[in-house]
XYZ file of C-alpha atoms in Angstrom:
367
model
C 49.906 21.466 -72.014
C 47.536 18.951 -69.893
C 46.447 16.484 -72.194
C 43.676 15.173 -69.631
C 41.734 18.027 -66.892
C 38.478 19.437 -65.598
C 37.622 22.286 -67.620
C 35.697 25.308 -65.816
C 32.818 26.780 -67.729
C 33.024 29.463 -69.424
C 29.952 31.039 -68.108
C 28.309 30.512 -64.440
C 25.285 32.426 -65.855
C 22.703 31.835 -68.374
C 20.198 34.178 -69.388
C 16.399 33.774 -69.996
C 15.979 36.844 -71.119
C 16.122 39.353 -68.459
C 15.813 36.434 -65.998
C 19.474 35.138 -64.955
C 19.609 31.335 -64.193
C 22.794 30.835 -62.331
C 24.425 28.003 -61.719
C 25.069 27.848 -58.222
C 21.611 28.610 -57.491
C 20.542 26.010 -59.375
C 22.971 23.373 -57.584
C 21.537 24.548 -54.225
C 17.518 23.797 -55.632
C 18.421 20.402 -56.795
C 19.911 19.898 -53.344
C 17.548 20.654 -51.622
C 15.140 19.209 -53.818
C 17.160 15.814 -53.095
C 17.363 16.265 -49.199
C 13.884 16.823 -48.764
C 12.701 13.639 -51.141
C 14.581 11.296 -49.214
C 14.041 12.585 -46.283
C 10.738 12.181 -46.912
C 10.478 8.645 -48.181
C 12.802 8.046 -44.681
C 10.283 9.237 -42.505
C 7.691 7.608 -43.946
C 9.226 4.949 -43.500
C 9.980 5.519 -39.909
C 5.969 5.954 -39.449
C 5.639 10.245 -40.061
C 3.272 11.424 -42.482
C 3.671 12.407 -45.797
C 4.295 16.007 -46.557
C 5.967 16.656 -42.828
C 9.487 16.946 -43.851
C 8.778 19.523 -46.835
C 6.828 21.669 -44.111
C 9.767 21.511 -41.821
C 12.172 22.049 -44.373
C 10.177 25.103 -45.013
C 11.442 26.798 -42.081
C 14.955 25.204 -42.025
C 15.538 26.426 -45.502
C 15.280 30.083 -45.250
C 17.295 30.124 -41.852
C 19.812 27.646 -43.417
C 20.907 30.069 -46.078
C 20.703 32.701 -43.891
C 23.299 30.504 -41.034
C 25.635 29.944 -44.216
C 25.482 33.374 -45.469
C 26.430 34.652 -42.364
C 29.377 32.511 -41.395
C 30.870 33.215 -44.820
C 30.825 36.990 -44.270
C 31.868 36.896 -40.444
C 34.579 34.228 -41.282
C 35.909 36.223 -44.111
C 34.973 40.224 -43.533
C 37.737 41.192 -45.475
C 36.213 39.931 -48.740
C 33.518 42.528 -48.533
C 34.382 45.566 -45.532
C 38.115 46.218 -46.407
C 39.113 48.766 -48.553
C 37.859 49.044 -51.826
C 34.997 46.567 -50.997
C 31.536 46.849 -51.162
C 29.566 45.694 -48.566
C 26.653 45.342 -50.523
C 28.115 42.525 -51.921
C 27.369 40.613 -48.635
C 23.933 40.390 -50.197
C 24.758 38.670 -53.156
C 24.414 35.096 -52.320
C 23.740 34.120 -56.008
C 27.876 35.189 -56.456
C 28.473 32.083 -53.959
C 29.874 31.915 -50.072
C 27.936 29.791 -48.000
C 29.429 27.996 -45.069
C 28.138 24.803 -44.179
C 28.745 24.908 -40.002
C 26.588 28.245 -40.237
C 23.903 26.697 -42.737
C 23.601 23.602 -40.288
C 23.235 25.336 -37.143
C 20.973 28.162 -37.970
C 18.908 25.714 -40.102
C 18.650 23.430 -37.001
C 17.408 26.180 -35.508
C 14.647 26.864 -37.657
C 13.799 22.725 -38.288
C 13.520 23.054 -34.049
C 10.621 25.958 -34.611
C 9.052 23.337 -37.610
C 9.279 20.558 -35.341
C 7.741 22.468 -32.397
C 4.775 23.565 -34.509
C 4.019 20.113 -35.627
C 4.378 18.340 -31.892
C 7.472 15.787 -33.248
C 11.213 15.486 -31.794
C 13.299 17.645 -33.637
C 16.472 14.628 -33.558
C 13.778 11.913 -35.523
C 13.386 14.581 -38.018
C 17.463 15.277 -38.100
C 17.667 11.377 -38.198
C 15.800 10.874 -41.806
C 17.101 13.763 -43.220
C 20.771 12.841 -42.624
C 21.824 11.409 -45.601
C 19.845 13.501 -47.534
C 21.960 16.858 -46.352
C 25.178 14.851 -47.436
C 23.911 14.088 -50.956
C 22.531 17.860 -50.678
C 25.481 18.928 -50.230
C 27.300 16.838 -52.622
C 24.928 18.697 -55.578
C 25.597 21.978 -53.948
C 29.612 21.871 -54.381
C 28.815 21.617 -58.158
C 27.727 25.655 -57.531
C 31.303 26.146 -56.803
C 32.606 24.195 -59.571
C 30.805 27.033 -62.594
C 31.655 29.917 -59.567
C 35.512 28.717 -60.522
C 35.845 28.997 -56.870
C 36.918 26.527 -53.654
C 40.330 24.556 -55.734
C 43.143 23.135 -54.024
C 46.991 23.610 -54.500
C 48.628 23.638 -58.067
C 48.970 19.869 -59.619
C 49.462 18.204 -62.846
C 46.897 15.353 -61.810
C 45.024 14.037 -64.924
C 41.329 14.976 -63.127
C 43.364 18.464 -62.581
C 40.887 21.382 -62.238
C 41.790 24.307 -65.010
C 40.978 27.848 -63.785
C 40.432 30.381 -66.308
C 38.892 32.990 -64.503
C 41.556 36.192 -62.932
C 38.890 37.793 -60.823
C 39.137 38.281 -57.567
C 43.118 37.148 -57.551
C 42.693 34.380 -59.114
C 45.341 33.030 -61.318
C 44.383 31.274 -64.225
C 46.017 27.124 -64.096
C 45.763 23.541 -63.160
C 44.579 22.631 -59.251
C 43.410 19.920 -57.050
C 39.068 20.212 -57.521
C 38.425 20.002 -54.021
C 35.049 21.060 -54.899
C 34.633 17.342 -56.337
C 36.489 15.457 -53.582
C 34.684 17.398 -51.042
C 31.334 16.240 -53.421
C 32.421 13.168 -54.001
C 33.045 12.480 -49.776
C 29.653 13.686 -48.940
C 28.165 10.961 -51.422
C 30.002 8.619 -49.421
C 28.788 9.495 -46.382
C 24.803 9.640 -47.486
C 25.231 6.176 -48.098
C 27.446 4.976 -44.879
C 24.594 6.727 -42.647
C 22.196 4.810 -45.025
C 23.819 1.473 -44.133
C 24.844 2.170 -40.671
C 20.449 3.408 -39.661
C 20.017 0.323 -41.309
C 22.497 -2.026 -39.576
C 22.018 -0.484 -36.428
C 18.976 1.140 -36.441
C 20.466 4.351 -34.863
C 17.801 6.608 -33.397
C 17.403 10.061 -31.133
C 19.335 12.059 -33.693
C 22.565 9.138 -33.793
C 22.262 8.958 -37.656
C 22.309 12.587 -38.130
C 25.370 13.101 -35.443
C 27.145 9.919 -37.313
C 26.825 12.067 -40.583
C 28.136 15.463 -39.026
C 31.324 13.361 -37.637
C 32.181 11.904 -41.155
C 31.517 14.730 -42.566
C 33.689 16.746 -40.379
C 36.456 14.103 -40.930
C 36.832 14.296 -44.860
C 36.685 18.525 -44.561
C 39.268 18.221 -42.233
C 41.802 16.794 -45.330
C 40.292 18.752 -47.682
C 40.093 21.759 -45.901
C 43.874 21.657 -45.691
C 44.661 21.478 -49.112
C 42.685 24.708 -50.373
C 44.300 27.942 -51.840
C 42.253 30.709 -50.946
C 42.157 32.900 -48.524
C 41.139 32.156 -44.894
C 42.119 32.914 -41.380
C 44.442 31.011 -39.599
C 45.112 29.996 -36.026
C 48.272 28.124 -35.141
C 48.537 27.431 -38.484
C 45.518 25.607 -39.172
C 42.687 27.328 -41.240
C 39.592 28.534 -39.338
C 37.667 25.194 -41.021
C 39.903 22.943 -39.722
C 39.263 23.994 -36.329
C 35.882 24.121 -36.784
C 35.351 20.819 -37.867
C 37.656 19.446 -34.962
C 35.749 21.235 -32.686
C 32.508 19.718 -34.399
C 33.298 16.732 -34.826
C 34.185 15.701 -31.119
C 31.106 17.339 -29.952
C 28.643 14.790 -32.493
C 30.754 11.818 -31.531
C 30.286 12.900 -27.656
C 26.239 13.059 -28.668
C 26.062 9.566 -30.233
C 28.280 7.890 -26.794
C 26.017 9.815 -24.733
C 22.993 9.396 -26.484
C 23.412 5.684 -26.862
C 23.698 4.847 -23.181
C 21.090 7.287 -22.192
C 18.220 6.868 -24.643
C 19.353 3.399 -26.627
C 17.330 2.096 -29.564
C 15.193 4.021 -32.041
C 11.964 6.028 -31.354
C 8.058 4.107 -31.823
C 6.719 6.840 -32.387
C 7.619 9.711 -34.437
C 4.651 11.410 -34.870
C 1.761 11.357 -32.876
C -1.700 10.241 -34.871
C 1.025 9.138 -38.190
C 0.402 5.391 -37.759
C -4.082 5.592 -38.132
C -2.540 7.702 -41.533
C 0.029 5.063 -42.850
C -1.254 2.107 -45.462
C -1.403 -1.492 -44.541
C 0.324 -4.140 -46.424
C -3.058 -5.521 -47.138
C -4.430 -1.763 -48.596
C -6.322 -1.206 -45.657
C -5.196 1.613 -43.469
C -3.916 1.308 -39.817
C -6.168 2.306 -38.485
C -9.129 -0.367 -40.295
C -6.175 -2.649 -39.469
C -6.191 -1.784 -35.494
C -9.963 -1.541 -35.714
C -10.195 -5.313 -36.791
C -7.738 -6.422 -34.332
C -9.718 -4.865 -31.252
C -12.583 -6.518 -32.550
C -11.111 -9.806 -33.094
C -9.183 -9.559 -29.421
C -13.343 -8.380 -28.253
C -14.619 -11.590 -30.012
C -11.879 -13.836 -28.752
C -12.781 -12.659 -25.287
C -16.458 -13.467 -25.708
C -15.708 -16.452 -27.173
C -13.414 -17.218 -23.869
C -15.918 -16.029 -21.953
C -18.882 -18.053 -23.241
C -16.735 -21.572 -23.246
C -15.697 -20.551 -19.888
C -19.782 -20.290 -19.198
C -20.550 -23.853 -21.200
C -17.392 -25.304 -18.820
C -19.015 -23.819 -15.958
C -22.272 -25.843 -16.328
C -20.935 -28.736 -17.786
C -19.130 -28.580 -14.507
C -22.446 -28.162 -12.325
C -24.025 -30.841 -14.439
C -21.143 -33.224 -13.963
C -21.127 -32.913 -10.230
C -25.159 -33.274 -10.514
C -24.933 -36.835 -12.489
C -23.145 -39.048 -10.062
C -25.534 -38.316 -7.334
C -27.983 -39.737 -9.632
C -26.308 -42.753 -10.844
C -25.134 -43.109 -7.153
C -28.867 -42.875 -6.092
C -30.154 -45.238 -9.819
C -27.634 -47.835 -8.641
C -28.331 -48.389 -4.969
C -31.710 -48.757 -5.857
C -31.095 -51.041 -8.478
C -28.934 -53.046 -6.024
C -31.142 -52.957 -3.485
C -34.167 -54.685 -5.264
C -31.936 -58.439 -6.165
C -30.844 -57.829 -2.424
C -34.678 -57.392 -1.173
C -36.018 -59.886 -3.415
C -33.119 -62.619 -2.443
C -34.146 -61.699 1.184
C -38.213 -62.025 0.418
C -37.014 -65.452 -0.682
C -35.567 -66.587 1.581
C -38.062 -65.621 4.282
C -40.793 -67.500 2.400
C -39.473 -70.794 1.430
C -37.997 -71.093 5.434
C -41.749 -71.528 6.466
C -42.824 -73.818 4.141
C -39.555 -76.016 4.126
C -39.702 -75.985 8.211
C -43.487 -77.972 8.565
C -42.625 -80.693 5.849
C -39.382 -81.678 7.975
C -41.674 -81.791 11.193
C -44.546 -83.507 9.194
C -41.495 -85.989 7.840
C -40.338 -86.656 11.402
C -43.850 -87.233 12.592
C -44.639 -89.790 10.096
C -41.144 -91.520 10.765
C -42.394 -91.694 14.804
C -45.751 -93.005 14.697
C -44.816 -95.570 12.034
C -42.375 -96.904 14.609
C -44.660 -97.189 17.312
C -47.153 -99.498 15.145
C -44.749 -101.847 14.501
């Protein structure tokens, strides 16, 4: 007897009355409920507006589920078109089978339409909602989890899943819950592409290829330890190959996309940034408004001490012709008055030396 294990509910279905809340269902909600919050406060973040990812997300939903039902049925037929199967049973999501390379590329599909309608680039979109698929998905392998459904090999672990259900060839024991390290990978991841956009600020769809490559990584392990049935191909499950496959075609996106289109998008939505608050509680828009006017106000400011410069200039070159004219005149009158001077006492000085002279002569000749 285990003394320490995971016990399986009893029930994957409760019952409101007539209405059946399931489990799984539930798991998926919550998920998505999750993916589309953070994504949210991401692309705010990144400049969007508010409300953009939830109307995206309503068209990536719907095809999402559709993607994942889909792959589940084509990948394993057998479970519902081989004898003594009903194929209506392909219908019954609620019962569980969803597969996640399916869900992601059909819901891409319909986030493209979304994206298209509302004029923005489909890999900024991809890019805040990253982390929020992996933590998504984290939520949604709880579905399998009360679906008793998705364990690993036989082990006496103490965190050892026990399996009490015997449908559908099930054999009732202890395994490895891969539904929780599968849950408890994708966690990780969320938060690695949370500190790696971040750290590196990863743009044009990076973040969300850096979360498909680590994601495709930890399936790869855990893929290989599963039970159930699934098709094989040189002796690898289906999944395996699938994420190998996957996994070198997002890490060929981010080389490529780094060298071709480096650094992170400006603008992620055209007319977001008049929408998005200032720090001061004005809105962009107010905020751009005021800085046009101040550069307008600066410029007439330039341009009116450029006009004051310009005449101080024409009244500076107009002031030393005056001084230059005020000081030759001033010079000139000591120079004309010296001269005036001169000119009279010479005349009066000349006849009192002749006069003198005279005097001196005739006063010789008397004696």
């Amino acid at each position: 007897m285990e003394l320490a294990y995971i016990p399986s509910p009893s029930h994957g279905v409760l019952h409101l009355g007539p209405i059946p809340l399931r489990g799984y269902a539930f798991c998926i909600i919550i998920g998505v409920f999750v993916a589309v919050w953070l994504g949210n406060k991401r692309w705010i973040a990144r400049g969007g507006r508010t409300g953009t990812v939830a109307d995206i997300a309503v068209w990536a939903v719907p095809f999402g589920l559709v993607g994942g039902r889909l792959y589940h049925v084509i990948t394993d037929y057998q479970l519902y078109f081989s004898e003594g199967r009903d194929w209506v049973d392909a219908f019954k999501i609620w019962e569980g089978g969803l597969g996640i390379w399916g869900a992601i590329a059909l819901g891409a599909l319909g986030a493209w339409i979304g994206c298209r309608r509302r004029g923005i680039p489909l890999p900024a979109w991809a890019d805040a909602l990253a982390p929020g698929v992996a933590f998504a998905q984290a939520i949604g392998r709880w579905g399998n989890w009360f679906n008793q459904e998705l364990y690993g090999k036989a082990t006496d672990v103490p965190w050892a899943l026990h399996i009490t259900s015997s449908t559908d060839g099930r054999v009732p024991g202890y395994y490895h819950p891969t539904f929780l390290y599968e849950s408890l990978w994708c966690v990780g991841v969320g938060f690695l592409v949370i500190w790696a956009d971040r750290r590196f600020k990863l743009g044009h769809g990076r973040a969300f290829a850096l979360y498909v490559a680590a994601y495709c990584v930890g399936r790869g392990w855990i893929e290989y330890m599963r039970v159930d049935d699934a098709h094989h191909i040189l002796g690898l499950r289906l999944n395996d190959w699938t994420a190998m496959v996957v996994f070198l075609l997002a890490v060929l996106y981010f080389v490529l996309s780094a060298r071709l289109r480096p650094g992170r998008e400006e603008i992620v939505e055209p007319g977001a940034v008049a929408d998005a608050p200032a720090e001061d509680g004005e809105t962009a828009s107010d905020d751009a408004e005021g800085k046009t006017e101040g550069k307008a106000k600066a410029k007439d400011g330039d341009k009116s001490a450029g006009e004051d410069e310009a005449d101080g200039d024409s009244v500076g070159l107009d002031k030393p012709a005056v001084t230059e004219s005020v000081t030759s005149s001033d010079s000139a009158e000591p120079a004309g008055s010296a001269s005036g001077t001169d000119a009279e006492t010479e005349p009066d000085t000349e006849p009192d030396a002749e006069s003198t002279s005279r005097d001196e002569a005739g006063s010789a000749k008397k004696s």
